[in-house]
Every structure is written in structure tokens, then in C-alpha cells.
């Protein structure tokens, strides 16, 4: 045990480098914005390890710095990273009413027009929609809109 402690005392900067790398790896796998603050704190500790500060004090500084970063900066960064997602064309179409422009049967795809755009369309099940009838878009899979009769 004394051998491990003496090795640690002589290589404290490398211990902090290892903690930094481990925290960054964990953060890259989880993307939770939690361990990154401990990694940043460990990186700061690499430089403090070259000073005559005892390891126990370094450990205390590491924990306090990590918790301060976690509590005060995580919400701000999380808010900046979670900007509102803009709906794409296909997401806007789901739930809207469309007009059938080419007959849709259970065996053949047809087409619909919605918001001035033409879509390939199909039905789920045995339903059949005549040209000119109205339908609601339920789902988009690839380039096909799955619709149901109103």
C-alpha cells in the first residue's frame, strides 16, 4: 500500500491527466453534460499538481470546482444546446388534410396533394381512395405518405 501511495505522490499530474481522459470518454459516451465538468476540473488540477499543494487539498479543490461548474454552468450550456427543433416538411404534413390526385388502392400507391406539394401515397389495410377525395396523413415512411379516409 505504501508503494502505491509513493507512486501516486510522485505522479500526481498523471493521475489528474488520467481522470481528465476518463471523464471525457464517459461524457462522449453519455452526452449528459455531467462528467465533462469533472473532466474540466481534473484538467485544471493537472497544473495545480505541480505546486506543493497536498493531494488531499487538491482533491477538495477538484470536487468543489467540479460541483460549482456543474451547478452554475450546466443549465446554461444545456439550454444553449437544446435549441428548438424546426419541423421538417414531412413532420409538418402529418395530421393535415390532403386531396387525392391519383387513386389509391390497397395494392397500388397513388398520390396526394398537400400544401401545394405532390406526395406518393398509400393506405394501410384494404381502404381505397378515389381521385378528388379528402384524406388525413397519418405517417410518412421514406417518400410515401400513409393516409386514411376522412
CSV table of C-alpha atoms in Angstrom, one decimal:
chain,number,residue,atom,x,y,z
A,1,UNK,CA,0.0,0.0,0.0
A,2,UNK,CA,2.9,2.4,0.8
A,3,UNK,CA,4.3,1.7,-2.6
A,4,UNK,CA,1.1,2.8,-4.3
A,5,UNK,CA,0.9,5.9,-2.3
A,6,UNK,CA,4.5,6.9,-3.1
A,7,UNK,CA,4.0,6.2,-6.8
A,8,UNK,CA,0.9,8.4,-6.6
A,9,UNK,CA,2.7,11.2,-4.8
A,10,UNK,CA,5.4,11.2,-7.5
A,11,UNK,CA,3.0,11.1,-10.4
A,12,UNK,CA,0.0,13.3,-9.2
A,13,UNK,CA,-0.1,15.3,-12.5
A,14,UNK,CA,-0.5,12.0,-14.4
A,15,UNK,CA,-3.3,10.9,-12.1
A,16,UNK,CA,-5.2,14.1,-13.0
A,17,UNK,CA,-4.5,13.5,-16.7
A,18,UNK,CA,-6.0,10.0,-16.4
A,19,UNK,CA,-9.1,11.4,-14.5
A,20,UNK,CA,-9.5,14.0,-17.3
A,21,UNK,CA,-9.3,11.4,-20.0
A,22,UNK,CA,-11.7,9.0,-18.2
A,23,UNK,CA,-14.2,11.8,-17.7
A,24,UNK,CA,-14.1,13.0,-21.3
A,25,UNK,CA,-14.6,9.4,-22.5
A,26,UNK,CA,-17.6,8.9,-20.2
A,27,UNK,CA,-19.1,12.2,-21.3
A,28,UNK,CA,-18.6,11.3,-25.0
A,29,UNK,CA,-20.5,8.1,-24.5
A,30,UNK,CA,-23.3,9.6,-22.4
A,31,UNK,CA,-23.6,13.2,-23.7
A,32,UNK,CA,-25.3,14.1,-20.4
A,33,UNK,CA,-23.2,17.2,-19.6
A,34,UNK,CA,-22.3,15.9,-16.2
A,35,UNK,CA,-18.9,14.3,-16.3
A,36,UNK,CA,-17.5,17.0,-18.6
A,37,UNK,CA,-17.3,19.4,-15.6
A,38,UNK,CA,-15.3,16.8,-13.6
A,39,UNK,CA,-13.1,16.5,-16.6
A,40,UNK,CA,-12.5,20.2,-16.8
A,41,UNK,CA,-11.8,20.3,-13.1
A,42,UNK,CA,-9.3,17.5,-13.4
A,43,UNK,CA,-7.6,19.3,-16.3
A,44,UNK,CA,-7.2,22.4,-14.0
A,45,UNK,CA,-5.8,20.1,-11.4
A,46,UNK,CA,-3.1,18.9,-13.7
A,47,UNK,CA,-1.5,22.3,-13.5
A,48,UNK,CA,-2.1,22.6,-9.7
A,49,UNK,CA,-0.4,19.3,-9.2
A,50,UNK,CA,2.9,20.9,-10.0
A,51,UNK,CA,2.5,23.2,-6.9
A,52,UNK,CA,3.3,22.0,-3.4
A,53,UNK,CA,-0.4,21.7,-2.5
A,54,UNK,CA,-1.1,18.3,-0.8
A,55,UNK,CA,-3.1,15.8,-2.7
A,56,UNK,CA,-6.0,15.9,-0.2
A,57,UNK,CA,-6.3,19.7,-0.7
A,58,UNK,CA,-6.1,19.1,-4.5
A,59,UNK,CA,-8.9,16.5,-4.2
A,60,UNK,CA,-11.0,19.0,-2.3
A,61,UNK,CA,-10.4,21.8,-4.8
A,62,UNK,CA,-11.2,19.3,-7.6
A,63,UNK,CA,-14.6,18.4,-6.1
A,64,UNK,CA,-15.6,22.0,-5.2
A,65,UNK,CA,-14.6,23.2,-8.7
A,66,UNK,CA,-16.5,20.4,-10.4
A,67,UNK,CA,-19.6,21.0,-8.4
A,68,UNK,CA,-19.5,24.7,-9.0
A,69,UNK,CA,-19.2,24.2,-12.7
A,70,UNK,CA,-21.9,21.5,-12.7
A,71,UNK,CA,-24.4,23.6,-10.7
A,72,UNK,CA,-23.8,27.0,-12.3
A,73,UNK,CA,-22.8,26.3,-15.9
A,74,UNK,CA,-24.6,23.0,-16.9
A,75,UNK,CA,-28.1,24.6,-17.0
A,76,UNK,CA,-26.8,27.4,-19.2
A,77,UNK,CA,-25.0,25.1,-21.6
A,78,UNK,CA,-27.8,22.6,-21.7
A,79,UNK,CA,-30.2,25.4,-22.6
A,80,UNK,CA,-28.0,26.6,-25.4
A,81,UNK,CA,-27.6,23.1,-26.8
A,82,UNK,CA,-31.3,22.3,-26.7
A,83,UNK,CA,-32.5,25.0,-29.1
A,84,UNK,CA,-35.9,24.4,-30.5
A,85,UNK,CA,-36.0,21.9,-33.3
A,86,UNK,CA,-37.5,23.2,-36.6
A,87,UNK,CA,-40.0,20.8,-38.1
A,88,UNK,CA,-39.1,19.5,-41.5
A,89,UNK,CA,-41.5,19.3,-44.4
A,90,UNK,CA,-42.6,15.8,-43.6
A,91,UNK,CA,-43.2,16.5,-39.9
A,92,UNK,CA,-45.5,19.4,-40.9
A,93,UNK,CA,-47.6,17.2,-43.2
A,94,UNK,CA,-48.6,14.6,-40.6
A,95,UNK,CA,-52.1,15.2,-39.4
A,96,UNK,CA,-53.1,17.5,-42.2
A,97,UNK,CA,-55.9,17.1,-44.7
A,98,UNK,CA,-54.8,16.3,-48.3
A,99,UNK,CA,-56.6,15.8,-51.6
A,100,UNK,CA,-56.1,12.5,-53.6
A,101,UNK,CA,-54.7,13.3,-57.0
A,102,UNK,CA,-54.3,9.7,-58.2
A,103,UNK,CA,-56.5,6.8,-57.0
A,104,UNK,CA,-55.0,4.9,-54.0
A,105,UNK,CA,-55.8,1.2,-53.6
A,106,UNK,CA,-54.6,-1.5,-51.2
A,107,UNK,CA,-52.4,-2.8,-53.9
A,108,UNK,CA,-51.3,0.3,-55.7
A,109,UNK,CA,-49.8,3.5,-54.5
A,110,UNK,CA,-51.4,6.8,-55.6
A,111,UNK,CA,-50.6,10.4,-54.9
A,112,UNK,CA,-51.9,13.2,-52.8
A,113,UNK,CA,-51.5,17.0,-52.9
A,114,UNK,CA,-50.9,18.9,-49.7
A,115,UNK,CA,-49.7,22.4,-49.2
A,116,UNK,CA,-49.0,22.6,-53.0
A,117,UNK,CA,-46.7,19.6,-52.9
A,118,UNK,CA,-47.4,16.2,-54.5
A,119,UNK,CA,-46.6,13.1,-52.4
A,120,UNK,CA,-46.7,9.4,-53.2
A,121,UNK,CA,-49.4,8.0,-51.0
A,122,UNK,CA,-50.6,4.6,-49.8
A,123,UNK,CA,-53.2,3.3,-47.3
A,124,UNK,CA,-52.7,0.7,-44.6
A,125,UNK,CA,-55.2,-2.1,-44.9
A,126,UNK,CA,-57.9,-2.6,-47.5
A,127,UNK,CA,-59.0,1.0,-47.9
A,128,UNK,CA,-59.3,2.6,-51.3
A,129,UNK,CA,-59.4,6.3,-52.0
A,130,UNK,CA,-60.8,7.8,-55.2
A,131,UNK,CA,-59.3,10.8,-57.0
A,132,UNK,CA,-60.6,14.1,-55.6
A,133,UNK,CA,-61.4,12.6,-52.2
A,134,UNK,CA,-60.0,14.0,-49.0
A,135,UNK,CA,-57.8,12.2,-46.5
A,136,UNK,CA,-55.6,12.7,-43.5
A,137,UNK,CA,-51.9,12.0,-43.5
A,138,UNK,CA,-51.1,9.5,-40.6
A,139,UNK,CA,-47.5,8.7,-41.2
A,140,UNK,CA,-44.6,9.3,-43.5
A,141,UNK,CA,-42.2,6.4,-44.3
A,142,UNK,CA,-39.4,7.2,-46.8
A,143,UNK,CA,-41.1,9.1,-49.6
A,144,UNK,CA,-44.6,7.6,-49.1
A,145,UNK,CA,-47.4,9.3,-47.1
A,146,UNK,CA,-49.7,6.8,-45.4
A,147,UNK,CA,-53.2,8.2,-45.4
A,148,UNK,CA,-56.7,7.4,-44.2
A,149,UNK,CA,-60.1,8.5,-45.5
A,150,UNK,CA,-61.9,11.2,-43.7
